[in-house]
């Protein structure tokens, strides 16, 4: 069994920064690929960033150079550091774990607005 709990979302002004965290229960974390996805109202869920069990990272083009994904296997936690936030980054951000099965967190709201 796996449970994922996101935290760190909130309201931030354009140009600001946030750090999202996702804590995973269970024993699969260190062997899994972790990802952050986001979904804005009326839009499809989209990939934000992925980090493999070997810490190889992949980013969606809109966030390259602004967001950084990282993981701490000792804490079973994956992070998304978001800098230079834009209004178009506004969405619910979801944590994802992939091993032989796929698991999702409940999501955390990020709103970028002045």
Short mmCIF file of N, CA, C and O in Angstrom, two decimals:
data_model
loop_
_atom_site.label_atom_id
_atom_site.label_comp_id
_atom_site.label_asym_id
_atom_site.label_seq_id
_atom_site.Cartn_x
_atom_site.Cartn_y
_atom_site.Cartn_z
N UNK A 1 0.83 -1.18 0.00
CA UNK A 1 0.00 0.00 0.00
C UNK A 1 0.88 1.24 0.00
O UNK A 1 1.94 1.27 0.62
N UNK A 2 0.41 2.25 -0.71
CA UNK A 2 1.13 3.50 -0.83
C UNK A 2 0.15 4.65 -0.61
O UNK A 2 -0.95 4.65 -1.18
N UNK A 3 0.55 5.61 0.19
CA UNK A 3 -0.20 6.84 0.35
C UNK A 3 0.74 8.02 0.09
O UNK A 3 1.87 8.02 0.56
N UNK A 4 0.26 8.98 -0.66
CA UNK A 4 1.02 10.17 -1.01
C UNK A 4 0.30 11.39 -0.47
O UNK A 4 -0.89 11.56 -0.72
N UNK A 5 1.02 12.25 0.23
CA UNK A 5 0.44 13.44 0.82
C UNK A 5 1.24 14.66 0.40
O UNK A 5 2.40 14.81 0.78
N UNK A 6 0.61 15.54 -0.39
CA UNK A 6 1.25 16.76 -0.84
C UNK A 6 1.03 17.89 0.16
O UNK A 6 0.01 17.92 0.85
N UNK A 7 1.97 18.82 0.18
CA UNK A 7 1.83 20.01 0.99
C UNK A 7 2.64 21.13 0.37
O UNK A 7 3.48 20.89 -0.50
N UNK A 8 2.40 22.35 0.81
CA UNK A 8 3.19 23.48 0.38
C UNK A 8 2.52 24.41 -0.61
O UNK A 8 3.09 25.45 -0.95
N UNK A 9 1.34 24.06 -1.07
CA UNK A 9 0.64 24.93 -2.00
C UNK A 9 0.12 26.18 -1.31
O UNK A 9 0.14 26.30 -0.09
N UNK A 10 -0.33 27.12 -2.12
CA UNK A 10 -0.86 28.36 -1.58
C UNK A 10 -0.95 29.43 -2.63
O UNK A 10 -0.82 29.18 -3.83
N UNK A 11 -1.17 30.65 -2.16
CA UNK A 11 -1.27 31.82 -3.02
C UNK A 11 0.05 32.56 -3.03
O UNK A 11 0.62 32.84 -1.97
N UNK A 12 0.53 32.88 -4.21
CA UNK A 12 1.79 33.58 -4.36
C UNK A 12 1.68 34.59 -5.49
O UNK A 12 0.94 34.37 -6.45
N UNK A 13 2.42 35.68 -5.39
CA UNK A 13 2.42 36.69 -6.44
C UNK A 13 3.30 36.27 -7.61
O UNK A 13 4.23 35.48 -7.45
N UNK A 14 3.00 36.77 -8.81
CA UNK A 14 3.88 36.48 -9.95
C UNK A 14 5.33 36.83 -9.62
O UNK A 14 5.61 37.87 -9.02
N UNK A 15 6.23 35.95 -10.04
CA UNK A 15 7.64 36.12 -9.74
C UNK A 15 8.07 35.50 -8.43
O UNK A 15 9.27 35.42 -8.15
N UNK A 16 7.12 35.05 -7.64
CA UNK A 16 7.42 34.45 -6.36
C UNK A 16 7.82 33.00 -6.46
O UNK A 16 7.92 32.43 -7.55
N UNK A 17 8.03 32.38 -5.30
CA UNK A 17 8.50 31.00 -5.23
C UNK A 17 7.69 30.20 -4.23
O UNK A 17 7.16 30.74 -3.26
N UNK A 18 7.60 28.91 -4.47
CA UNK A 18 7.00 27.96 -3.55
C UNK A 18 7.77 26.66 -3.63
O UNK A 18 8.38 26.35 -4.65
N UNK A 19 7.73 25.90 -2.54
CA UNK A 19 8.25 24.55 -2.55
C UNK A 19 7.16 23.58 -2.15
O UNK A 19 6.61 23.67 -1.04
N UNK A 20 6.85 22.67 -3.04
CA UNK A 20 5.89 21.62 -2.76
C UNK A 20 6.61 20.38 -2.25
O UNK A 20 7.72 20.07 -2.69
N UNK A 21 5.97 19.67 -1.34
CA UNK A 21 6.50 18.43 -0.81
C UNK A 21 5.49 17.33 -0.98
O UNK A 21 4.29 17.57 -0.92
N UNK A 22 5.97 16.12 -1.16
CA UNK A 22 5.11 14.94 -1.24
C UNK A 22 5.76 13.85 -0.43
O UNK A 22 6.85 13.37 -0.78
N UNK A 23 5.11 13.45 0.65
CA UNK A 23 5.60 12.39 1.52
C UNK A 23 4.89 11.09 1.19
O UNK A 23 3.66 11.05 1.11
N UNK A 24 5.67 10.04 1.01
CA UNK A 24 5.13 8.74 0.62
C UNK A 24 5.26 7.74 1.75
O UNK A 24 6.31 7.64 2.39
N UNK A 25 4.21 6.99 1.98
CA UNK A 25 4.27 5.87 2.91
C UNK A 25 4.65 4.61 2.14
O UNK A 25 4.62 4.58 0.91
N UNK A 26 5.01 3.57 2.87
CA UNK A 26 5.33 2.30 2.24
C UNK A 26 6.80 2.16 1.92
O UNK A 26 7.61 3.06 2.18
N UNK A 27 7.15 1.03 1.31
CA UNK A 27 8.54 0.67 1.06
C UNK A 27 8.97 0.82 -0.39
O UNK A 27 10.11 0.46 -0.72
N UNK A 28 8.13 1.34 -1.25
CA UNK A 28 8.43 1.40 -2.68
C UNK A 28 9.15 2.66 -3.11
O UNK A 28 9.64 2.73 -4.24
N UNK A 29 9.23 3.66 -2.27
CA UNK A 29 9.68 4.97 -2.69
C UNK A 29 11.05 4.94 -3.37
O UNK A 29 11.23 5.49 -4.45
N UNK A 30 12.03 4.32 -2.73
CA UNK A 30 13.40 4.38 -3.23
C UNK A 30 13.57 3.67 -4.57
O UNK A 30 14.55 3.93 -5.27
N UNK A 31 12.64 2.81 -4.93
CA UNK A 31 12.71 2.08 -6.19
C UNK A 31 11.81 2.66 -7.27
O UNK A 31 11.75 2.11 -8.37
N UNK A 32 11.14 3.72 -6.96
CA UNK A 32 10.10 4.24 -7.83
C UNK A 32 10.53 5.49 -8.58
O UNK A 32 11.45 6.20 -8.18
N UNK A 33 9.82 5.73 -9.67
CA UNK A 33 9.89 7.01 -10.35
C UNK A 33 8.82 7.92 -9.75
O UNK A 33 7.67 7.52 -9.60
N UNK A 34 9.21 9.13 -9.39
CA UNK A 34 8.29 10.10 -8.81
C UNK A 34 8.06 11.23 -9.78
O UNK A 34 8.95 11.63 -10.53
N UNK A 35 6.86 11.76 -9.75
CA UNK A 35 6.54 12.85 -10.66
C UNK A 35 5.59 13.86 -10.06
O UNK A 35 4.88 13.57 -9.09
N UNK A 36 5.63 15.04 -10.62
CA UNK A 36 4.66 16.08 -10.33
C UNK A 36 3.88 16.38 -11.60
O UNK A 36 4.47 16.56 -12.67
N UNK A 37 2.57 16.43 -11.47
CA UNK A 37 1.66 16.78 -12.54
C UNK A 37 0.77 17.92 -12.08
O UNK A 37 0.65 18.17 -10.89
N UNK A 38 0.15 18.60 -13.02
CA UNK A 38 -0.76 19.67 -12.64
C UNK A 38 -1.97 19.69 -13.55
O UNK A 38 -1.91 19.24 -14.69
N UNK A 39 -3.05 20.22 -13.03
CA UNK A 39 -4.28 20.33 -13.80
C UNK A 39 -4.97 21.64 -13.47
O UNK A 39 -5.30 21.91 -12.32
N UNK A 40 -5.17 22.44 -14.50
CA UNK A 40 -5.92 23.68 -14.37
C UNK A 40 -7.37 23.43 -14.75
O UNK A 40 -7.68 22.48 -15.49
N UNK A 41 -8.30 24.27 -14.27
CA UNK A 41 -9.72 24.08 -14.61
C UNK A 41 -9.96 24.03 -16.11
O UNK A 41 -9.46 24.87 -16.85
N UNK A 42 -10.70 23.02 -16.54
CA UNK A 42 -11.02 22.87 -17.95
C UNK A 42 -9.91 22.33 -18.81
O UNK A 42 -10.09 22.24 -20.04
N UNK A 43 -8.79 21.96 -18.22
CA UNK A 43 -7.67 21.45 -18.99
C UNK A 43 -7.30 20.04 -18.56
O UNK A 43 -7.69 19.58 -17.49
N UNK A 44 -6.56 19.37 -19.42
CA UNK A 44 -6.08 18.03 -19.11
C UNK A 44 -4.93 18.09 -18.13
O UNK A 44 -4.18 19.08 -18.07
N UNK A 45 -4.78 17.04 -17.35
CA UNK A 45 -3.63 16.91 -16.48
C UNK A 45 -2.36 16.84 -17.33
O UNK A 45 -2.32 16.15 -18.35
N UNK A 46 -1.33 17.55 -16.91
CA UNK A 46 -0.10 17.57 -17.68
C UNK A 46 1.11 17.32 -16.79
O UNK A 46 1.12 17.65 -15.60
N UNK A 47 2.12 16.74 -17.39
CA UNK A 47 3.38 16.49 -16.71
C UNK A 47 4.07 17.81 -16.39
O UNK A 47 4.12 18.72 -17.21
N UNK A 48 4.62 17.89 -15.19
CA UNK A 48 5.47 19.01 -14.80
C UNK A 48 6.93 18.56 -14.76
O UNK A 48 7.80 19.14 -15.41
N UNK A 49 7.21 17.52 -13.99
CA UNK A 49 8.57 17.04 -13.85
C UNK A 49 8.56 15.61 -13.34
O UNK A 49 7.64 15.19 -12.66
N UNK A 50 9.62 14.87 -13.67
CA UNK A 50 9.79 13.49 -13.25
C UNK A 50 11.21 13.31 -12.73
O UNK A 50 12.15 13.88 -13.28
N UNK A 51 11.36 12.49 -11.70
CA UNK A 51 12.68 12.10 -11.22
C UNK A 51 12.68 10.59 -11.02
O UNK A 51 11.82 10.03 -10.35
N UNK A 52 13.66 9.94 -11.62
CA UNK A 52 13.74 8.48 -11.56
C UNK A 52 14.38 8.03 -10.26
O UNK A 52 14.87 8.82 -9.46
N UNK A 53 14.40 6.71 -10.07
CA UNK A 53 15.05 6.15 -8.89
C UNK A 53 16.55 6.44 -8.88
O UNK A 53 17.18 6.37 -7.83
N UNK A 54 17.11 6.73 -10.05
CA UNK A 54 18.52 7.08 -10.18
C UNK A 54 18.75 8.59 -10.17
O UNK A 54 19.86 9.05 -10.42
N UNK A 55 17.70 9.35 -9.91
CA UNK A 55 17.71 10.81 -9.84
C UNK A 55 17.91 11.48 -11.20
O UNK A 55 18.31 12.64 -11.26
N UNK A 56 17.62 10.76 -12.27
CA UNK A 56 17.54 11.40 -13.57
C UNK A 56 16.25 12.21 -13.65
O UNK A 56 15.19 11.73 -13.26
N UNK A 57 16.33 13.43 -14.15
CA UNK A 57 15.17 14.32 -14.16
C UNK A 57 14.72 14.66 -15.57
O UNK A 57 15.51 14.70 -16.51
N UNK A 58 13.43 14.92 -15.69
CA UNK A 58 12.81 15.35 -16.93
C UNK A 58 11.82 16.45 -16.60
O UNK A 58 11.08 16.36 -15.62
N UNK A 59 11.80 17.51 -17.42
CA UNK A 59 10.91 18.65 -17.19
C UNK A 59 10.10 18.96 -18.42
O UNK A 59 10.57 18.83 -19.55
N UNK A 60 8.88 19.40 -18.19
CA UNK A 60 8.09 19.95 -19.27
C UNK A 60 8.68 21.29 -19.70
O UNK A 60 9.22 22.04 -18.88
N UNK A 61 8.60 21.59 -20.99
CA UNK A 61 9.21 22.81 -21.51
C UNK A 61 8.76 24.09 -20.80
O UNK A 61 9.60 24.95 -20.55
N UNK A 62 7.48 24.24 -20.45
CA UNK A 62 7.07 25.50 -19.81
C UNK A 62 7.72 25.78 -18.47
O UNK A 62 7.72 26.94 -18.03
N UNK A 63 8.28 24.76 -17.81
CA UNK A 63 8.84 24.98 -16.48
C UNK A 63 10.36 24.84 -16.46
O UNK A 63 10.97 25.07 -15.40
N UNK A 64 10.97 24.49 -17.56
CA UNK A 64 12.42 24.33 -17.59
C UNK A 64 13.12 25.62 -17.21
O UNK A 64 12.77 26.70 -17.69
N UNK A 65 14.10 25.49 -16.34
CA UNK A 65 14.83 26.65 -15.87
C UNK A 65 14.19 27.36 -14.70
O UNK A 65 14.82 28.24 -14.09
N UNK A 66 12.95 27.03 -14.38
CA UNK A 66 12.24 27.66 -13.27
C UNK A 66 11.93 26.70 -12.13
O UNK A 66 11.96 27.09 -10.97
N UNK A 67 11.63 25.45 -12.47
CA UNK A 67 11.26 24.45 -11.47
C UNK A 67 12.38 23.43 -11.33
O UNK A 67 13.08 23.12 -12.30
N UNK A 68 12.51 22.87 -10.13
CA UNK A 68 13.48 21.82 -9.87
C UNK A 68 12.83 20.72 -9.05
O UNK A 68 12.24 21.00 -8.01
N UNK A 69 12.92 19.49 -9.53
CA UNK A 69 12.42 18.35 -8.78
C UNK A 69 13.59 17.66 -8.10
O UNK A 69 14.68 17.56 -8.67
N UNK A 70 13.38 17.21 -6.88
CA UNK A 70 14.42 16.51 -6.14
C UNK A 70 13.77 15.48 -5.23
O UNK A 70 12.56 15.51 -5.01
N UNK A 71 14.58 14.57 -4.71
CA UNK A 71 14.04 13.55 -3.82
C UNK A 71 15.00 13.30 -2.68
O UNK A 71 16.23 13.44 -2.82
N UNK A 72 14.44 12.91 -1.55
CA UNK A 72 15.20 12.54 -0.37
C UNK A 72 14.71 11.16 0.04
O UNK A 72 13.66 11.03 0.66
N UNK A 73 15.46 10.14 -0.34
CA UNK A 73 15.02 8.78 -0.08
C UNK A 73 14.96 8.45 1.41
O UNK A 73 14.16 7.62 1.83
N UNK A 74 15.81 9.09 2.20
CA UNK A 74 15.78 8.86 3.64
C UNK A 74 14.49 9.34 4.26
O UNK A 74 14.06 8.83 5.30
N UNK A 75 13.86 10.33 3.65
CA UNK A 75 12.60 10.89 4.15
C UNK A 75 11.40 10.44 3.35
O UNK A 75 10.27 10.86 3.64
N UNK A 76 11.61 9.61 2.33
CA UNK A 76 10.51 9.20 1.44
C UNK A 76 9.73 10.40 0.92
O UNK A 76 8.50 10.40 0.89
N UNK A 77 10.46 11.41 0.49
CA UNK A 77 9.83 12.66 0.10
C UNK A 77 10.40 13.16 -1.22
O UNK A 77 11.61 13.10 -1.45
N UNK A 78 9.51 13.65 -2.07
CA UNK A 78 9.90 14.31 -3.30
C UNK A 78 9.47 15.77 -3.22
O UNK A 78 8.42 16.08 -2.64
N UNK A 79 10.28 16.66 -3.79
CA UNK A 79 10.03 18.09 -3.72
C UNK A 79 9.91 18.68 -5.11
O UNK A 79 10.48 18.18 -6.08
N UNK A 80 9.19 19.77 -5.19
CA UNK A 80 9.17 20.58 -6.40
C UNK A 80 9.42 22.02 -5.98
O UNK A 80 8.57 22.65 -5.35
N UNK A 81 10.60 22.52 -6.32
CA UNK A 81 10.96 23.91 -6.06
C UNK A 81 10.53 24.74 -7.26
O UNK A 81 11.00 24.49 -8.38
N UNK A 82 9.67 25.71 -7.04
CA UNK A 82 9.12 26.51 -8.10
C UNK A 82 9.55 27.96 -7.93
O UNK A 82 9.25 28.58 -6.91
N UNK A 83 10.24 28.47 -8.91
CA UNK A 83 10.71 29.86 -8.91
C UNK A 83 10.10 30.62 -10.07
O UNK A 83 9.62 30.02 -11.04
N UNK A 84 10.16 31.93 -9.99
CA UNK A 84 9.67 32.80 -11.07
C UNK A 84 8.28 32.39 -11.52
O UNK A 84 8.00 32.27 -12.71
N UNK A 85 7.40 32.21 -10.57
CA UNK A 85 6.06 31.71 -10.88
C UNK A 85 5.26 32.68 -11.72
O UNK A 85 5.37 33.90 -11.55
N UNK A 86 4.47 32.12 -12.61
CA UNK A 86 3.63 32.87 -13.53
C UNK A 86 2.17 32.53 -13.30
O UNK A 86 1.86 31.45 -12.81
N UNK A 87 1.25 33.43 -13.67
CA UNK A 87 -0.17 33.10 -13.52
C UNK A 87 -0.57 31.79 -14.21
O UNK A 87 -1.44 31.08 -13.69
N UNK A 88 0.07 31.46 -15.33
CA UNK A 88 -0.26 30.23 -16.02
C UNK A 88 0.20 28.98 -15.29
O UNK A 88 -0.11 27.86 -15.71
N UNK A 89 0.95 29.13 -14.21
CA UNK A 89 1.31 28.00 -13.36
C UNK A 89 0.20 27.63 -12.39
O UNK A 89 0.30 26.62 -11.69
N UNK A 90 -0.84 28.45 -12.33
CA UNK A 90 -1.96 28.18 -11.43
C UNK A 90 -2.63 26.86 -11.79
O UNK A 90 -3.05 26.65 -12.92
N UNK A 91 -2.72 25.96 -10.81
CA UNK A 91 -3.29 24.64 -11.04
C UNK A 91 -3.30 23.88 -9.73
O UNK A 91 -2.71 24.31 -8.73
N UNK A 92 -3.95 22.73 -9.75
CA UNK A 92 -3.79 21.76 -8.67
C UNK A 92 -2.61 20.88 -9.05
O UNK A 92 -2.57 20.32 -10.15
N UNK A 93 -1.67 20.75 -8.15
CA UNK A 93 -0.47 19.97 -8.39
C UNK A 93 -0.58 18.63 -7.68
O UNK A 93 -0.88 18.58 -6.48
N UNK A 94 -0.33 17.57 -8.43
CA UNK A 94 -0.47 16.21 -7.93
C UNK A 94 0.86 15.49 -7.92
O UNK A 94 1.64 15.57 -8.88
N UNK A 95 1.09 14.74 -6.87
CA UNK A 95 2.26 13.88 -6.75
C UNK A 95 1.92 12.49 -7.29
O UNK A 95 0.81 11.98 -7.08
N UNK A 96 2.88 11.89 -7.98
CA UNK A 96 2.68 10.58 -8.60
C UNK A 96 3.85 9.66 -8.30
O UNK A 96 5.01 10.09 -8.36
N UNK A 97 3.54 8.42 -7.99
CA UNK A 97 4.55 7.38 -7.78
C UNK A 97 4.30 6.25 -8.76
O UNK A 97 3.17 5.76 -8.86
N UNK A 98 5.33 5.85 -9.47
CA UNK A 98 5.24 4.73 -10.41
C UNK A 98 6.26 3.67 -10.07
O UNK A 98 7.45 3.95 -9.99
N UNK A 99 5.79 2.46 -9.89
CA UNK A 99 6.64 1.29 -9.73
C UNK A 99 6.06 0.23 -10.67
O UNK A 99 6.14 0.39 -11.89
N UNK A 100 5.47 -0.80 -10.16
CA UNK A 100 4.70 -1.71 -11.01
C UNK A 100 3.26 -1.24 -11.11
O UNK A 100 2.55 -1.62 -12.05
N UNK A 101 2.83 -0.44 -10.16
CA UNK A 101 1.53 0.21 -10.17
C UNK A 101 1.73 1.72 -10.06
O UNK A 101 2.86 2.18 -9.88
N UNK A 102 0.66 2.47 -10.16
CA UNK A 102 0.72 3.92 -10.12
C UNK A 102 -0.16 4.44 -8.99
O UNK A 102 -1.28 3.97 -8.81
N UNK A 103 0.34 5.44 -8.27
CA UNK A 103 -0.37 6.02 -7.15
C UNK A 103 -0.37 7.53 -7.27
O UNK A 103 0.58 8.13 -7.79
N UNK A 104 -1.43 8.14 -6.74
CA UNK A 104 -1.60 9.59 -6.81
C UNK A 104 -1.90 10.17 -5.44
O UNK A 104 -2.59 9.55 -4.63
N UNK A 105 -1.42 11.37 -5.20
CA UNK A 105 -1.80 12.12 -4.03
C UNK A 105 -3.11 12.85 -4.25
O UNK A 105 -3.71 12.78 -5.33
N UNK A 106 -3.55 13.57 -3.24
CA UNK A 106 -4.83 14.26 -3.30
C UNK A 106 -4.76 15.61 -4.01
O UNK A 106 -5.79 16.17 -4.37
N UNK A 107 -3.57 16.12 -4.19
CA UNK A 107 -3.37 17.38 -4.85
C UNK A 107 -3.27 18.55 -3.89
O UNK A 107 -3.83 18.54 -2.80
N UNK A 108 -2.54 19.57 -4.32
CA UNK A 108 -2.43 20.81 -3.55
C UNK A 108 -2.55 21.99 -4.51
O UNK A 108 -1.97 21.99 -5.59
N UNK A 109 -3.34 22.97 -4.12
CA UNK A 109 -3.63 24.11 -4.98
C UNK A 109 -2.49 25.11 -4.96
O UNK A 109 -2.03 25.53 -3.90
N UNK A 110 -2.07 25.52 -6.15
CA UNK A 110 -1.12 26.61 -6.32
C UNK A 110 -1.81 27.70 -7.12
O UNK A 110 -2.27 27.46 -8.24
N UNK A 111 -1.89 28.89 -6.56
CA UNK A 111 -2.51 30.02 -7.24
C UNK A 111 -1.49 31.15 -7.34
O UNK A 111 -0.96 31.60 -6.32
N UNK A 112 -1.22 31.59 -8.56
CA UNK A 112 -0.27 32.67 -8.81
C UNK A 112 -1.07 33.87 -9.30
O UNK A 112 -1.59 33.86 -10.42
N UNK A 113 -1.16 34.87 -8.47
CA UNK A 113 -1.99 36.02 -8.80
C UNK A 113 -1.57 37.21 -7.95
O UNK A 113 -1.14 37.06 -6.81
N UNK A 114 -1.71 38.39 -8.52
CA UNK A 114 -1.48 39.61 -7.77
C UNK A 114 -2.79 40.20 -7.26
O UNK A 114 -2.80 41.17 -6.53
#
